[in-house]
Coordinates of C-alpha atoms and ligand atoms in Angstrom, one line a residue:
X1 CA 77.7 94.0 83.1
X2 CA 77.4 93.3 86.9
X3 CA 76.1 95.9 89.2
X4 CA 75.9 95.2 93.1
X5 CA 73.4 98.0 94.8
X6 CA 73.4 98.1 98.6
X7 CA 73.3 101.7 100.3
X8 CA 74.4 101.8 103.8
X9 CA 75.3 105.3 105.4
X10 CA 78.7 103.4 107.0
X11 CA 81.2 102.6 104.8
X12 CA 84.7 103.1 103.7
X13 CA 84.4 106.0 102.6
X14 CA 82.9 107.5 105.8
X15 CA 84.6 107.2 108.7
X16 CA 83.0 105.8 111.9
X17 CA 83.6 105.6 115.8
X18 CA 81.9 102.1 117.0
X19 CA 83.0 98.9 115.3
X20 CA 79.8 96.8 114.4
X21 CA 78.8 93.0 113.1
X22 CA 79.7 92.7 109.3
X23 CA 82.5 95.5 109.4
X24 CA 85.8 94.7 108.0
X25 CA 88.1 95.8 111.0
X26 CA 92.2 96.1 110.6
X27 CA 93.8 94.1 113.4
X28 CA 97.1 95.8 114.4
X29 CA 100.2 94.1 116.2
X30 CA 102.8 96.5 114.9
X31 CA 103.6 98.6 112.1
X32 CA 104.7 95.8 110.2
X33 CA 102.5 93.3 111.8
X34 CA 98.5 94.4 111.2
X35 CA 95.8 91.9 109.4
X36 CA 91.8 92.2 108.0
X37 CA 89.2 90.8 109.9
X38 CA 85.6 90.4 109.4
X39 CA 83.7 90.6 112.7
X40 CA 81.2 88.6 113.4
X41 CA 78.8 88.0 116.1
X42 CA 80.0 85.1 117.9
X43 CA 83.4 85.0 115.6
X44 CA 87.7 85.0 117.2
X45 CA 90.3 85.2 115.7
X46 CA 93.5 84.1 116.9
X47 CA 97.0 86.2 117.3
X48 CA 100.4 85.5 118.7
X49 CA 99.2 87.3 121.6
X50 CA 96.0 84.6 122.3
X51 CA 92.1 84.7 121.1
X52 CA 90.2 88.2 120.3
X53 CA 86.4 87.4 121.1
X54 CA 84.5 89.2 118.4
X55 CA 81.2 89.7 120.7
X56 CA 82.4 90.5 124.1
X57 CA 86.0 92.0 122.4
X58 CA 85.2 94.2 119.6
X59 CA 81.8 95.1 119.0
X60 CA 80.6 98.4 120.1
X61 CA 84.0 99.7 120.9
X62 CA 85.5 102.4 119.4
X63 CA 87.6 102.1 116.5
X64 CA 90.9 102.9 117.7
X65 CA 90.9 100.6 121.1
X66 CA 93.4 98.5 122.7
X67 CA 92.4 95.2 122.9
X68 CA 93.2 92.8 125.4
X69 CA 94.2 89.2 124.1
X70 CA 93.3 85.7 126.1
X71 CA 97.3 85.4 126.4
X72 CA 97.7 89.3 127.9
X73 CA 99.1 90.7 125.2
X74 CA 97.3 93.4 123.8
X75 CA 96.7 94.8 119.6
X76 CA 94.5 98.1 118.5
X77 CA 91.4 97.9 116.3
X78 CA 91.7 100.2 113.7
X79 CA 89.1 101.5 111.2
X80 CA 89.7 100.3 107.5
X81 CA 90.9 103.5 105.8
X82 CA 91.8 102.9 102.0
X83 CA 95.3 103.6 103.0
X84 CA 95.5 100.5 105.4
X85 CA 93.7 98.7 103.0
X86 CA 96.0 98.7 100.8
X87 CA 98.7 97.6 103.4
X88 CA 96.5 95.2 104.2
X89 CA 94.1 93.5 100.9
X90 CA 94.8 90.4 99.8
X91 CA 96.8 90.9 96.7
X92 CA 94.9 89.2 93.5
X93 CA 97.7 91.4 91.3
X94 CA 100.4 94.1 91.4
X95 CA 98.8 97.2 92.8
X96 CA 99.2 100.8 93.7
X97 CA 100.5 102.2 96.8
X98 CA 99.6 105.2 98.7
X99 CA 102.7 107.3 97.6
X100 CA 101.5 106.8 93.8
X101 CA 97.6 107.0 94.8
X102 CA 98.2 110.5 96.6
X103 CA 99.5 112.1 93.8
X104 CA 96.9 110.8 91.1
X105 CA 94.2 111.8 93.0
X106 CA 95.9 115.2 93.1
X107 CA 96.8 115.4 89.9
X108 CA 93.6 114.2 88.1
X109 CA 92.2 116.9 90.1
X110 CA 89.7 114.3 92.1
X111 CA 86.9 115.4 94.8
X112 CA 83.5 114.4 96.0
X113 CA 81.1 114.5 93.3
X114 CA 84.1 113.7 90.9
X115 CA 82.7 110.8 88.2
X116 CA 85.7 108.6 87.5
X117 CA 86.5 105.3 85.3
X118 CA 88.9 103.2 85.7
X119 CA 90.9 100.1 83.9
X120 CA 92.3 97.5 85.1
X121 CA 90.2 97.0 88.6
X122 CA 93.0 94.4 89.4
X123 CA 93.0 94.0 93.6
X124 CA 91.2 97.3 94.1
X125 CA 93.3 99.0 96.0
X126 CA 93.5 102.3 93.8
X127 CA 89.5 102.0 93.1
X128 CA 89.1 101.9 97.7
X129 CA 90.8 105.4 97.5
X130 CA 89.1 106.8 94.6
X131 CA 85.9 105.9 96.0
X132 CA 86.3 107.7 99.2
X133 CA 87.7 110.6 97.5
X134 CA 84.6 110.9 94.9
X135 CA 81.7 110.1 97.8
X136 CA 78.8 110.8 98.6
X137 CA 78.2 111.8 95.3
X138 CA 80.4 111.3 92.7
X139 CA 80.9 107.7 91.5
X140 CA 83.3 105.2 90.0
X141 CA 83.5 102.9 87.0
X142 CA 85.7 100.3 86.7
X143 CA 86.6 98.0 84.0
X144 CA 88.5 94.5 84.8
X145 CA 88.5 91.9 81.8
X146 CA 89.6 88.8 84.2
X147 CA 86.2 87.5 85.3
X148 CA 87.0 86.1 89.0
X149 CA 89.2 89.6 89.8
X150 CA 86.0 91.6 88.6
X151 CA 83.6 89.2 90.9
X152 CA 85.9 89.6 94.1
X153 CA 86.5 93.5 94.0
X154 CA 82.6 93.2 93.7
X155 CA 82.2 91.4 96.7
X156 CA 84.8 93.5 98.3
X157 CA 82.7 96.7 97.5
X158 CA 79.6 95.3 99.0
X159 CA 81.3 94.1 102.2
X160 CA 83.1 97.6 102.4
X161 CA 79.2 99.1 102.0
X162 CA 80.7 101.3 98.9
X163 CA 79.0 98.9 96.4
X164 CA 77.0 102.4 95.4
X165 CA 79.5 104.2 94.7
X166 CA 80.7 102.1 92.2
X167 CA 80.2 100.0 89.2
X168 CA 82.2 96.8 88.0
X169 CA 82.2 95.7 84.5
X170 CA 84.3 92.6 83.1
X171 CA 85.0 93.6 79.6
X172 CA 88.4 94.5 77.7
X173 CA 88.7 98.1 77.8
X174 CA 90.5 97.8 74.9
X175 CA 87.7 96.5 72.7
X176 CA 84.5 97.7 74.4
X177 CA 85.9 100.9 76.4
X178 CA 84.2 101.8 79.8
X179 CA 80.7 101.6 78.7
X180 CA 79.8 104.9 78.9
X181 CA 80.2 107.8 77.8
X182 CA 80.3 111.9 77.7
X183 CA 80.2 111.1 81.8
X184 CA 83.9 111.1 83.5
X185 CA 85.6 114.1 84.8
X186 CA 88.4 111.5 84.5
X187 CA 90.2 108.5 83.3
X188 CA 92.8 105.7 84.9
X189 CA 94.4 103.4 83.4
X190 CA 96.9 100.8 84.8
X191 CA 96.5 97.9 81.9
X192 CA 99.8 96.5 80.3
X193 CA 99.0 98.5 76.4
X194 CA 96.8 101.5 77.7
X195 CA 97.6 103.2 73.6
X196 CA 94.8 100.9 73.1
X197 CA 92.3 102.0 75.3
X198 CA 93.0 105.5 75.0
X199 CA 90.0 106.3 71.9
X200 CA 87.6 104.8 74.8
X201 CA 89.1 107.4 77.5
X202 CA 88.6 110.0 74.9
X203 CA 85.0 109.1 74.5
X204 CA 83.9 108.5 78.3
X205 CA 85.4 111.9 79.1
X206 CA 82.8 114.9 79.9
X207 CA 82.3 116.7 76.5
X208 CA 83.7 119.9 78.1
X209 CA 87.1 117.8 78.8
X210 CA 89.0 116.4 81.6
X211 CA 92.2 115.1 82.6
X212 CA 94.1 111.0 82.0
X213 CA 96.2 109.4 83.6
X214 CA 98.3 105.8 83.0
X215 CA 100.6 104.2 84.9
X216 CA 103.3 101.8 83.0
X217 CA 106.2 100.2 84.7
X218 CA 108.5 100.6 81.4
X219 CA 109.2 103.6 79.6
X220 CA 109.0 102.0 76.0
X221 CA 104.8 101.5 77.3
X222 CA 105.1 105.4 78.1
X223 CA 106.2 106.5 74.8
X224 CA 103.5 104.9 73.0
X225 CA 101.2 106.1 75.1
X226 CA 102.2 109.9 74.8
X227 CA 102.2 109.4 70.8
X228 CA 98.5 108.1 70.9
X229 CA 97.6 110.8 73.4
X230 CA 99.0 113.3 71.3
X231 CA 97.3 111.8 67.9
X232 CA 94.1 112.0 69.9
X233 CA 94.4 115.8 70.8
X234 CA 95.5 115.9 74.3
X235 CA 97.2 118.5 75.7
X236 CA 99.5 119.1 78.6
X237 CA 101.5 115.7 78.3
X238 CA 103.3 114.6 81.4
X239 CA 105.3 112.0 83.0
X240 CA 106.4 111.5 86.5
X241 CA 107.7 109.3 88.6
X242 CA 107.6 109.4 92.2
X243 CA 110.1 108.0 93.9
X244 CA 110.0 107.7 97.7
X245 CA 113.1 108.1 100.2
X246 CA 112.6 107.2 103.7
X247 CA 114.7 108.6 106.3
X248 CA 116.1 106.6 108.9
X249 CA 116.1 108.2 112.5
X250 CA 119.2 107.4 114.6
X251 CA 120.7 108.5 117.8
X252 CA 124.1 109.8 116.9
X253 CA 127.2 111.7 119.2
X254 CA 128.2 114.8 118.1
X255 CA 130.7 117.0 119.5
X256 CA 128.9 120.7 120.1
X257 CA 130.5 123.4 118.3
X258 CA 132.1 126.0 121.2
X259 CA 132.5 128.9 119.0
X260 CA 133.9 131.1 122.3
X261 CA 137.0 128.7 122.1
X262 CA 139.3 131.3 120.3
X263 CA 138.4 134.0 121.9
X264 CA 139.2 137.8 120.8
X265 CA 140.1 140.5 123.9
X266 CA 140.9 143.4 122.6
X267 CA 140.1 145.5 125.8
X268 CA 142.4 144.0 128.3
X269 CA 142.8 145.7 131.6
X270 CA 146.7 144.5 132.3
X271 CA 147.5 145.1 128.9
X272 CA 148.3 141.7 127.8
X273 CA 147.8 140.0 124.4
X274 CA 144.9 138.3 125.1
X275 CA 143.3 137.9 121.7
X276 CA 143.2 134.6 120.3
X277 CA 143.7 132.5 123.8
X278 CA 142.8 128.7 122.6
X279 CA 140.6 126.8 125.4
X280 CA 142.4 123.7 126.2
X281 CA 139.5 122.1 128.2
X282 CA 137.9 118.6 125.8
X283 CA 135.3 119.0 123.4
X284 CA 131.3 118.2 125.1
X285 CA 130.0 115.5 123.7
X286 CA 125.9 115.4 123.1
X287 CA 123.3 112.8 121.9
X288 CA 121.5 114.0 119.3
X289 CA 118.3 112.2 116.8
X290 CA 119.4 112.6 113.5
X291 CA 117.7 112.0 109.7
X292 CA 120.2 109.5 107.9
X293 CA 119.3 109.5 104.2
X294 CA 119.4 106.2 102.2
X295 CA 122.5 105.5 100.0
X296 CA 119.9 104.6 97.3
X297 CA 116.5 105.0 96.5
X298 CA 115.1 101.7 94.7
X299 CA 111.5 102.6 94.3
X300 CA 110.6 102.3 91.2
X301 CA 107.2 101.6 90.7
X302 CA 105.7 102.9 87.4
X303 CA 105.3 106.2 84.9
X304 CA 102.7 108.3 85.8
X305 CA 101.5 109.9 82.7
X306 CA 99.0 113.2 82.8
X307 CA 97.3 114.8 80.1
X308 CA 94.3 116.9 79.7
X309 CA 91.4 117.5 76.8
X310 CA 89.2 120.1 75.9
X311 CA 86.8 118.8 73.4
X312 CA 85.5 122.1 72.5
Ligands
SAM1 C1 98.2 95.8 87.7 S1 96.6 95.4 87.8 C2 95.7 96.9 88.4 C3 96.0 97.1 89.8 C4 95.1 98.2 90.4 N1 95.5 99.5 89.9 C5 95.2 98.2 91.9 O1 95.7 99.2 92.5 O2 94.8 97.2 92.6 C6 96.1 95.4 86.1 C7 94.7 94.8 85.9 O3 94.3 95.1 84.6 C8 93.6 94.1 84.1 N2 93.6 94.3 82.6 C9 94.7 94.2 81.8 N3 94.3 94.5 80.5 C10 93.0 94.8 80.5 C11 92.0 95.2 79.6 N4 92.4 95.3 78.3 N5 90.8 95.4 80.0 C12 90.4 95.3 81.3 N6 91.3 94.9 82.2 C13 92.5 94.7 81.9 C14 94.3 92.8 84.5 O4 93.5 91.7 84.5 C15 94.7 93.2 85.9 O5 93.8 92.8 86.9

């Protein structure tokens, strides 16, 4: 078992206004366009738009600045939420994005104090978000059976200051479990046969109970995980997927409805049939923003499957 301690009141999981030596830092161009950067006393680093000066650039301005390029153009500095993180971390596997991460964090029920373990670590990018959902108090444990994977999202946790918030362990989950136990208020696993790690979850779960959850890609990984669930007394089986649809803004011209066209008079002064006059004059045109949906949703991610147990 590795452990890395190093307390620091600013970290990821606690947001902060004035960007300081040793802080990761997201550099953003665009929306599609934005990059990590360690700032260093004395460091640049170099965009399309010219050199960023680390010194007399970035540190002690707010988080949230426009910064000025050597070329003219300018980018923002933006605080490393877990969110951009994991828009932005270097990808060491497959990992979780936010639309999935929001609605395990809901649905396992997590908040600060919350004591949470974890399998596989993989690039860390579900274990950022846990973290600063379970600070200052609660605390991860994550299990990662590929050595160098384990070491980096170590390293990782220690430059993101969360290293106490968290512990790593590279062991099979399968074989050895979590190493702990009678502790977590809840259990993730994204591993490729989490049947086989689901005894362990059992055992590191609080004695009064708590909730699962593991994410599978294919349904045939699903099923067998429901039938071990199920042999192992959890309750409250469920499987999800969440698949997100992104609309597409455009500027569209519509013609406005003139519902005073056909017109009915039935109180005509000179006595003429007046009801039902049709307007000749065109149809006004206006621009309008409008929410085009996509034909299709690809999305597919993975199976989110929830279960609780109450060990007593
Ligand atoms: C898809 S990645 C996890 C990604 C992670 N959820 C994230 O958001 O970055 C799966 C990880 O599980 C690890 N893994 C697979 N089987 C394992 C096992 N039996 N014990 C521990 N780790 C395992 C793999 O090495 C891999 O790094």
């Amino acid at each position: 078992m590795c452990q890395f301690k190093n307390i620091n009141s600013m970290s990821f999981a606690e947001y902060k206004e004035l960007i300081e030596h040793g802080d990761t830092a997201i550099i953003f161009l665009g929306h599609d366009s934005m990059f990590p950067v360690s700032i260093q006393q004395g460091g640049q680093t170099q965009t399309k738009y010219g050199v960023i000066r680390h010194s007399s650039d970035l540190i002690g301005k707010k988080y949230g600045s426009k910064v000025t390029c050597s070329k003219g153009g300018w980018v923002y500095i933006l605080y490393p939420t877990p969110e951009l993180w994991t828009m932005n971390l270097p990808h060491r596997t497959q990992i979780l994005y936010s639309t999935d991460i929001s609605i395990i964090t809901m649905m396992l029920e997590l908040k600060p104090g919350s004591v949470v373990c974890e399998s596989g670590t993989g690039s860390g990018s579900l274990s950022h978000a846990i973290i600063r959902t379970v600070a200052p108090t609660g605390h991860l444990y994550t299990v990662e059976f590929h050595q160098q994977r384990a070491e980096k999202a170590m390293e990782e946790f220690q430059q993101h200051k969360v290293s106490h918030l968290v512990t790593v362990k590279n062991q099979d989950v399968c074989k050895e479990g979590f190493g702990v136990s009678d502790i977590a208020d809840a259990v993730f696993l994204d591993i490729p046969s989490p049947w086989e790690a689901i005894r362990h979850a059992k055992s590191a779960l609080k004695s009064e109970g708590g909730r699962i959850c593991s994410f599978s890609p294919c349904i045939e990984q699903v099923q067998r995980t429901c039938l071990v669930l199920a042999e192992h007394g959890f309750t409250e089986i469920n499987t999800l997927e969440i698949l997100l649809r992104v609309y597409d803004v455009r500027t569209i011209n519509l013609q406005i409805p003139d519902l005073g066209r056909m017109t009915e008079d039935k109180g005509s002064s000179d006595g003429s049939d007046k009801s039902k006059q049709i307007s000749t004059a065109q149809p006004e045109c206006a621009l309008f923003k409008s929410g085009v949906s996509p034909r299709e949703t690809v999305g597919h991610t993975g199976y989110l499957t929830f279960a609780s147990i109450s060990l007593f």
